[in-house]
Amino acid sequence: MKRFEVAAHSENSLIPEFCRANSLLTLAYVMELIAVVLTLAVGSSDSQQALRQLLLLSLYLQWTGLCAAAALCMVRRFMTALPSGVLFFICWFVLVLVTFGVSTATWLLDLRFALNLLPPAEAWSFVLRNVCIAAIVGLLLLRYLWENHQWQEESRAEADGRYLALQARIRPHFLFNALNSLAELIPSKPDVAEEMVIDLADLFRVSLDSRQRLIPLREEIEIVKGYMRIEEIRLGDKLLVNWEVPDSVLDAQVPRLTVQPLVETGVLHGVSRLRARGMLHVIARREGEFLIIDVENPIPPEDSPKRAGTGTAITNIAQRIKLIYGERAKLILGDDRDEFGPLFRARLRLPYVLHSGAELNAPIAQEE
């Protein structure tokens, strides 16, 4: 019996990645806000005293936050195999320990350089008070991160389920069109039908592979060329293909089976309905931070035989790229005209990514 299992994600994802600059900037911003709030809570009427209090609190909290971030960065790196509960306790203990260390260092520096910021009688109470505050706030913070981690896991599982459902829906659509092409070929050219079956087998193998969402554009182009060999057998010299795909964009990552359905739609609803030969254009280029892929086909005359279509492939592609990239990706369809006449263009605009990241290209499911 076949079953699908959502791939497990590392438990250390409940700890933010404090080794990155953007996380450190966010932490510094939060610590400064806390310093401002604590200064305002004191309510000093002396502006100079309030400013001095703000500067001291900022210095203390920023050092505490920086040291805590460094410690959690090390914990995240070396304790990835621990269960969530154990990792939760270790992180809480690290936060308390860092606060104790920074508070003690602050007291010793005040004593060593005679800054008189902390009265000697209140030194240990200062350390103890900060440790208690860190224990309570750390517990609440880690609890929030825990809940956020659980929510992200549930959202990721839901998105993966939706993606697998969309991927499964496009396979029967492709199978139906491919078998129609094979049925049309067998009576007229039985000798080459075997070659077509081999290409079909390769295409089905690719379409059933759901291990990765993103693949290099060069692999997607190979899938398209395998499909085009099938259609060239069926349509003969009627189908011409113009490839404008420079080597510089071949390593860009694209969702699996996005260009092929667009080419398939262009062949079935464009070139195959022409009375004469037709040119299909596949164009790829980079525009800033985006990869642009155009699939253009000639528009057949109004009186040409029409093929019934449900728009399944187009809708499927639009939904899948939205699941992966959000609003950064677009699928734009429309009529245009060039020097040879009217044409229909399907344009994919995807973020230009050379290496598929963990979130974008995480294994979705394993089939057994």
Short mmCIF file of C-alpha atoms in Angstrom, two decimals:
data_model
loop_
_atom_site.label_atom_id
_atom_site.label_comp_id
_atom_site.label_asym_id
_atom_site.label_seq_id
_atom_site.Cartn_x
_atom_site.Cartn_y
_atom_site.Cartn_z
CA MET A 1 0.00 0.00 0.00
CA LYS A 2 1.31 3.43 -0.91
CA ARG A 3 1.38 6.20 1.62
CA PHE A 4 2.75 9.71 1.80
CA GLU A 5 4.73 11.06 4.72
CA VAL A 6 5.59 14.71 5.18
CA ALA A 7 9.34 14.99 5.51
CA ALA A 8 10.47 15.91 9.00
CA HIS A 9 12.20 19.23 9.55
CA SER A 10 15.03 19.82 11.93
CA GLU A 11 13.94 20.54 15.48
CA ASN A 12 16.40 23.42 15.76
CA SER A 13 14.11 25.51 13.57
CA LEU A 14 12.35 26.60 16.77
CA ILE A 15 15.46 28.70 17.52
CA PRO A 16 15.82 31.79 15.30
CA GLU A 17 18.98 31.94 13.20
CA PHE A 18 20.89 34.52 15.26
CA CYS A 19 24.03 34.00 13.16
CA ARG A 20 22.48 36.18 10.44
CA ALA A 21 22.78 39.96 10.33
CA ASN A 22 19.05 40.61 9.90
CA SER A 23 18.23 38.60 13.05
CA LEU A 24 20.86 40.54 15.02
CA LEU A 25 19.48 43.86 13.79
CA THR A 26 15.98 42.82 14.82
CA LEU A 27 17.25 41.78 18.25
CA ALA A 28 19.11 45.10 18.69
CA TYR A 29 15.95 47.00 17.73
CA VAL A 30 13.85 45.06 20.26
CA MET A 31 16.42 45.58 23.02
CA GLU A 32 16.49 49.32 22.37
CA LEU A 33 12.70 49.47 22.56
CA ILE A 34 12.86 47.69 25.93
CA ALA A 35 15.42 50.24 27.14
CA VAL A 36 13.16 53.11 26.10
CA VAL A 37 10.12 51.53 27.80
CA LEU A 38 12.05 50.94 31.06
CA THR A 39 13.35 54.52 31.02
CA LEU A 40 9.87 55.91 30.53
CA ALA A 41 8.54 53.64 33.30
CA VAL A 42 10.93 55.24 35.80
CA GLY A 43 9.40 58.64 34.98
CA SER A 44 12.36 60.81 35.94
CA SER A 45 11.68 64.56 35.75
CA ASP A 46 15.35 65.31 35.11
CA SER A 47 16.00 65.01 31.37
CA GLN A 48 19.76 64.54 31.86
CA GLN A 49 19.16 61.79 34.40
CA ALA A 50 16.64 60.11 32.06
CA LEU A 51 19.10 60.28 29.15
CA ARG A 52 21.87 58.82 31.32
CA GLN A 53 19.51 56.05 32.43
CA LEU A 54 18.59 55.31 28.80
CA LEU A 55 22.22 55.11 27.71
CA LEU A 56 23.15 52.77 30.56
CA LEU A 57 20.13 50.53 29.99
CA SER A 58 20.84 50.45 26.25
CA LEU A 59 24.47 49.49 26.81
CA TYR A 60 23.54 46.76 29.29
CA LEU A 61 20.66 45.31 27.24
CA GLN A 62 22.55 45.41 23.94
CA TRP A 63 25.48 43.51 25.44
CA THR A 64 23.10 41.01 27.02
CA GLY A 65 21.25 40.53 23.73
CA LEU A 66 24.48 40.18 21.74
CA CYS A 67 25.94 37.61 24.10
CA ALA A 68 22.65 35.68 24.22
CA ALA A 69 22.47 35.67 20.42
CA ALA A 70 26.03 34.33 20.15
CA ALA A 71 25.28 31.61 22.71
CA LEU A 72 22.02 30.58 21.00
CA CYS A 73 23.79 30.57 17.64
CA MET A 74 26.26 28.00 19.02
CA VAL A 75 23.46 25.98 20.62
CA ARG A 76 21.56 25.91 17.34
CA ARG A 77 24.62 24.72 15.47
CA PHE A 78 25.76 21.90 17.76
CA MET A 79 22.50 20.57 19.22
CA THR A 80 20.40 19.90 16.15
CA ALA A 81 19.71 16.25 17.04
CA LEU A 82 18.16 16.91 20.45
CA PRO A 83 14.40 16.58 21.07
CA SER A 84 12.44 19.82 21.22
CA GLY A 85 11.80 19.59 24.96
CA VAL A 86 15.48 19.18 25.82
CA LEU A 87 16.46 21.96 23.41
CA PHE A 88 13.82 24.21 24.99
CA PHE A 89 15.31 23.72 28.48
CA ILE A 90 18.90 24.18 27.26
CA CYS A 91 18.02 27.45 25.51
CA TRP A 92 16.25 28.72 28.63
CA PHE A 93 19.25 27.81 30.79
CA VAL A 94 21.61 29.52 28.30
CA LEU A 95 19.59 32.75 28.46
CA VAL A 96 19.63 32.73 32.28
CA LEU A 97 23.37 31.90 32.34
CA VAL A 98 24.21 34.69 29.87
CA THR A 99 22.21 37.20 31.90
CA PHE A 100 24.01 36.12 35.07
CA GLY A 101 27.38 36.48 33.35
CA VAL A 102 26.68 39.92 31.88
CA SER A 103 25.17 41.19 35.16
CA THR A 104 28.16 39.93 37.14
CA ALA A 105 30.58 41.48 34.63
CA THR A 106 28.71 44.79 34.88
CA TRP A 107 29.00 44.73 38.68
CA LEU A 108 32.74 43.87 38.55
CA LEU A 109 33.45 46.61 36.00
CA ASP A 110 31.59 49.12 38.15
CA LEU A 111 33.62 48.02 41.16
CA ARG A 112 36.94 47.95 39.29
CA PHE A 113 36.67 51.40 37.73
CA ALA A 114 34.72 52.99 40.62
CA LEU A 115 31.88 54.11 38.38
CA ASN A 116 29.45 54.07 41.32
CA LEU A 117 26.59 53.00 39.10
CA LEU A 118 25.65 50.22 41.52
CA PRO A 119 25.74 50.73 45.30
CA PRO A 120 27.89 47.96 46.85
CA ALA A 121 25.04 46.82 49.06
CA GLU A 122 22.79 46.31 46.01
CA ALA A 123 25.28 44.50 43.80
CA TRP A 124 24.07 40.96 44.39
CA SER A 125 20.45 42.06 44.42
CA PHE A 126 21.08 43.63 41.00
CA VAL A 127 22.44 40.34 39.66
CA LEU A 128 19.69 38.28 41.26
CA ARG A 129 16.96 40.62 40.03
CA ASN A 130 18.22 40.47 36.44
CA VAL A 131 18.53 36.69 36.55
CA CYS A 132 14.93 36.35 37.76
CA ILE A 133 13.70 38.73 35.06
CA ALA A 134 15.66 36.79 32.42
CA ALA A 135 14.23 33.48 33.70
CA ILE A 136 10.65 34.73 33.40
CA VAL A 137 11.05 36.63 30.12
CA GLY A 138 13.14 33.81 28.62
CA LEU A 139 10.44 31.31 29.49
CA LEU A 140 7.76 33.44 27.83
CA LEU A 141 9.97 34.13 24.80
CA LEU A 142 10.83 30.49 24.24
CA ARG A 143 7.20 29.52 24.72
CA TYR A 144 6.27 32.00 22.01
CA LEU A 145 8.98 30.59 19.71
CA TRP A 146 7.72 27.08 20.46
CA GLU A 147 4.15 27.99 19.51
CA ASN A 148 5.36 29.82 16.42
CA HIS A 149 7.43 26.78 15.46
CA GLN A 150 4.39 24.52 15.76
CA TRP A 151 2.31 26.91 13.68
CA GLN A 152 4.98 27.02 10.96
CA GLU A 153 5.17 23.22 10.90
CA GLU A 154 1.39 22.97 10.49
CA SER A 155 1.38 25.65 7.77
CA ARG A 156 4.25 23.91 5.95
CA ALA A 157 2.47 20.56 6.13
CA GLU A 158 -0.72 22.12 4.76
CA ALA A 159 1.18 23.84 1.95
CA ASP A 160 3.03 20.62 1.08
CA GLY A 161 -0.27 18.74 0.96
CA ARG A 162 -1.76 21.35 -1.35
CA TYR A 163 1.35 21.25 -3.55
CA LEU A 164 1.25 17.46 -3.83
CA ALA A 165 -2.44 17.62 -4.74
CA LEU A 166 -1.71 20.16 -7.48
CA GLN A 167 1.21 18.09 -8.76
CA ALA A 168 -1.01 15.00 -8.85
CA ARG A 169 -3.72 16.86 -10.78
CA ILE A 170 -1.40 17.83 -13.63
CA ARG A 171 -0.27 14.23 -14.28
CA PRO A 172 -3.63 12.93 -15.61
CA HIS A 173 -3.91 16.09 -17.72
CA PHE A 174 -0.54 15.44 -19.32
CA LEU A 175 -1.22 11.72 -19.64
CA PHE A 176 -4.50 12.36 -21.47
CA ASN A 177 -2.87 14.65 -24.04
CA ALA A 178 0.16 12.39 -24.50
CA LEU A 179 -1.94 9.27 -25.07
CA ASN A 180 -4.07 11.13 -27.60
CA SER A 181 -0.91 12.00 -29.50
CA LEU A 182 0.23 8.38 -29.37
CA ALA A 183 -3.16 7.13 -30.57
CA GLU A 184 -2.99 9.45 -33.56
CA LEU A 185 0.53 8.28 -34.39
CA ILE A 186 0.09 4.49 -34.22
CA PRO A 187 -2.13 4.02 -37.32
CA SER A 188 0.03 6.21 -39.55
CA LYS A 189 3.57 5.53 -38.28
CA PRO A 190 3.68 2.32 -36.26
CA ASP A 191 7.44 1.94 -36.82
CA VAL A 192 8.25 5.08 -34.82
CA ALA A 193 5.62 4.54 -32.13
CA GLU A 194 8.15 2.62 -30.04
CA GLU A 195 10.43 5.68 -29.88
CA MET A 196 7.51 7.74 -28.72
CA VAL A 197 6.67 5.24 -25.98
CA ILE A 198 10.27 5.46 -24.70
CA ASP A 199 10.06 9.26 -24.57
CA LEU A 200 6.71 8.97 -22.82
CA ALA A 201 8.21 6.67 -20.21
CA ASP A 202 10.97 9.19 -19.53
CA LEU A 203 8.45 12.01 -19.22
CA PHE A 204 6.24 10.04 -16.83
CA ARG A 205 9.25 9.19 -14.70
CA VAL A 206 10.02 12.89 -14.40
CA SER A 207 6.41 13.88 -13.70
CA LEU A 208 6.12 11.27 -10.92
CA ASP A 209 9.29 12.47 -9.20
CA SER A 210 8.18 14.69 -6.31
CA ARG A 211 11.39 14.70 -4.29
CA GLN A 212 12.17 18.34 -5.10
CA ARG A 213 10.06 21.33 -5.95
CA LEU A 214 12.79 23.20 -7.80
CA ILE A 215 15.14 21.97 -10.49
CA PRO A 216 17.69 23.76 -12.72
CA LEU A 217 16.22 25.31 -15.85
CA ARG A 218 18.45 23.05 -17.96
CA GLU A 219 16.59 19.99 -16.57
CA GLU A 220 13.22 21.56 -17.28
CA ILE A 221 14.39 22.31 -20.83
CA GLU A 222 15.35 18.65 -21.26
CA ILE A 223 11.83 17.68 -20.17
CA VAL A 224 10.41 20.08 -22.76
CA LYS A 225 12.66 18.71 -25.49
CA GLY A 226 11.54 15.17 -24.66
CA TYR A 227 7.93 16.27 -25.10
CA MET A 228 8.76 18.13 -28.31
CA ARG A 229 10.27 14.97 -29.81
CA ILE A 230 6.90 13.30 -29.30
CA GLU A 231 5.02 16.15 -30.95
CA GLU A 232 7.53 16.44 -33.80
CA ILE A 233 6.88 12.78 -34.63
CA ARG A 234 3.15 13.44 -34.67
CA LEU A 235 3.17 16.81 -36.44
CA GLY A 236 6.24 16.34 -38.62
CA ASP A 237 7.60 19.44 -40.38
CA LYS A 238 4.59 21.45 -39.31
CA LEU A 239 6.17 22.19 -35.93
CA LEU A 240 9.21 24.45 -35.67
CA VAL A 241 10.83 25.44 -32.39
CA ASN A 242 13.04 28.47 -31.75
CA TRP A 243 15.09 28.28 -28.55
CA GLU A 244 16.48 31.51 -27.07
CA VAL A 245 17.81 30.23 -23.77
CA PRO A 246 21.34 31.51 -23.01
CA ASP A 247 23.73 29.38 -20.99
CA SER A 248 23.87 32.07 -18.29
CA VAL A 249 20.35 31.22 -17.05
CA LEU A 250 20.45 27.42 -17.33
CA ASP A 251 21.43 26.99 -13.67
CA ALA A 252 18.53 29.10 -12.40
CA GLN A 253 16.05 27.11 -10.31
CA VAL A 254 12.46 26.73 -11.57
CA PRO A 255 9.51 24.67 -10.31
CA ARG A 256 9.34 21.25 -11.90
CA LEU A 257 6.89 20.95 -14.82
CA THR A 258 6.10 24.62 -15.30
CA VAL A 259 7.60 25.33 -18.73
CA GLN A 260 6.53 22.00 -20.24
CA PRO A 261 2.75 22.53 -19.74
CA LEU A 262 3.06 26.01 -21.29
CA VAL A 263 4.81 24.54 -24.33
CA GLU A 264 2.24 21.77 -24.48
CA THR A 265 -0.58 24.32 -24.46
CA GLY A 266 1.13 26.31 -27.22
CA VAL A 267 1.44 23.22 -29.40
CA LEU A 268 -2.07 21.89 -28.87
CA HIS A 269 -3.98 25.17 -29.08
CA GLY A 270 -1.65 27.04 -31.40
CA VAL A 271 0.63 25.23 -33.84
CA SER A 272 -1.47 22.05 -34.27
CA ARG A 273 -4.47 24.12 -35.38
CA LEU A 274 -2.57 25.88 -38.16
CA ARG A 275 -2.95 24.88 -41.78
CA ALA A 276 0.70 25.69 -42.49
CA ARG A 277 3.89 25.44 -40.50
CA GLY A 278 4.08 27.21 -37.16
CA MET A 279 6.93 28.49 -35.04
CA LEU A 280 6.97 28.04 -31.27
CA HIS A 281 9.33 30.37 -29.39
CA VAL A 282 10.83 29.53 -25.98
CA ILE A 283 12.71 32.53 -24.60
CA ALA A 284 14.45 32.86 -21.23
CA ARG A 285 16.35 35.80 -19.81
CA ARG A 286 17.28 37.45 -16.56
CA GLU A 287 15.87 40.85 -15.64
CA GLY A 288 17.39 42.05 -12.39
CA GLU A 289 16.32 39.70 -9.62
CA PHE A 290 13.80 37.88 -11.80
CA LEU A 291 13.94 35.08 -14.37
CA ILE A 292 11.61 35.70 -17.30
CA ILE A 293 10.47 32.75 -19.43
CA ASP A 294 8.27 33.42 -22.48
CA VAL A 295 6.49 30.74 -24.49
CA GLU A 296 5.03 32.20 -27.69
CA ASN A 297 2.88 30.46 -30.27
CA PRO A 298 1.04 31.75 -33.36
CA ILE A 299 -2.68 32.37 -33.06
CA PRO A 300 -4.59 30.12 -35.49
CA PRO A 301 -7.39 31.49 -37.71
CA GLU A 302 -10.88 31.76 -36.25
CA ASP A 303 -12.24 29.12 -38.60
CA SER A 304 -9.60 26.51 -37.69
CA PRO A 305 -10.69 23.40 -35.74
CA LYS A 306 -10.69 24.11 -32.03
CA ARG A 307 -9.55 21.86 -29.24
CA ALA A 308 -11.57 21.76 -26.05
CA GLY A 309 -9.59 22.92 -23.04
CA THR A 310 -10.32 23.39 -19.34
CA GLY A 311 -7.34 25.56 -18.44
CA THR A 312 -6.18 22.98 -15.91
CA ALA A 313 -2.48 23.30 -16.71
CA ILE A 314 -2.42 27.11 -16.59
CA THR A 315 -4.37 27.28 -13.33
CA ASN A 316 -2.17 24.57 -11.86
CA ILE A 317 1.05 26.43 -12.67
CA ALA A 318 -0.30 29.69 -11.23
CA GLN A 319 -1.27 27.98 -7.98
CA ARG A 320 2.01 26.11 -7.60
CA ILE A 321 4.25 29.14 -8.14
CA LYS A 322 2.14 31.10 -5.65
CA LEU A 323 2.63 28.35 -3.06
CA ILE A 324 6.39 28.42 -3.59
CA TYR A 325 7.15 32.12 -4.11
CA GLY A 326 4.06 33.96 -2.90
CA GLU A 327 3.35 37.25 -4.67
CA ARG A 328 6.88 37.48 -6.08
CA ALA A 329 6.02 35.14 -8.97
CA LYS A 330 3.60 35.89 -11.79
CA LEU A 331 2.09 34.00 -14.73
CA ILE A 332 0.94 36.49 -17.38
CA LEU A 333 -1.04 35.45 -20.45
CA GLY A 334 -2.02 37.61 -23.39
CA ASP A 335 -2.13 38.24 -27.12
CA ASP A 336 0.57 40.22 -28.92
CA ARG A 337 1.90 40.71 -32.44
CA ASP A 338 5.29 40.51 -34.12
CA GLU A 339 6.51 40.85 -37.70
CA PHE A 340 5.04 37.45 -38.57
CA GLY A 341 1.55 38.15 -37.27
CA PRO A 342 -0.51 37.71 -34.09
CA LEU A 343 0.83 35.51 -31.33
CA PHE A 344 -0.13 34.29 -27.89
CA ARG A 345 2.42 34.72 -25.10
CA ALA A 346 2.61 32.95 -21.75
CA ARG A 347 5.15 34.67 -19.50
CA LEU A 348 6.56 33.24 -16.29
CA ARG A 349 8.22 35.72 -13.95
CA LEU A 350 10.06 33.91 -11.17
CA PRO A 351 12.60 35.08 -8.58
CA TYR A 352 16.09 34.37 -9.91
CA VAL A 353 17.50 31.67 -7.61
CA LEU A 354 20.67 29.75 -8.36
CA HIS A 355 20.61 27.40 -5.39
CA SER A 356 17.28 26.16 -4.10
CA GLY A 357 16.98 27.02 -0.40
CA ALA A 358 15.81 24.69 2.35
CA GLU A 359 12.37 26.28 2.57
CA LEU A 360 11.76 26.39 -1.17
CA ASN A 361 13.17 23.02 -2.09
CA ALA A 362 12.62 20.89 0.99
CA PRO A 363 11.66 17.31 0.15
CA ILE A 364 7.89 17.27 0.19
CA ALA A 365 7.06 13.63 0.65
CA GLN A 366 8.42 10.18 0.24
CA GLU A 367 6.35 7.56 -1.52
CA GLU A 368 6.49 3.98 -0.36
#
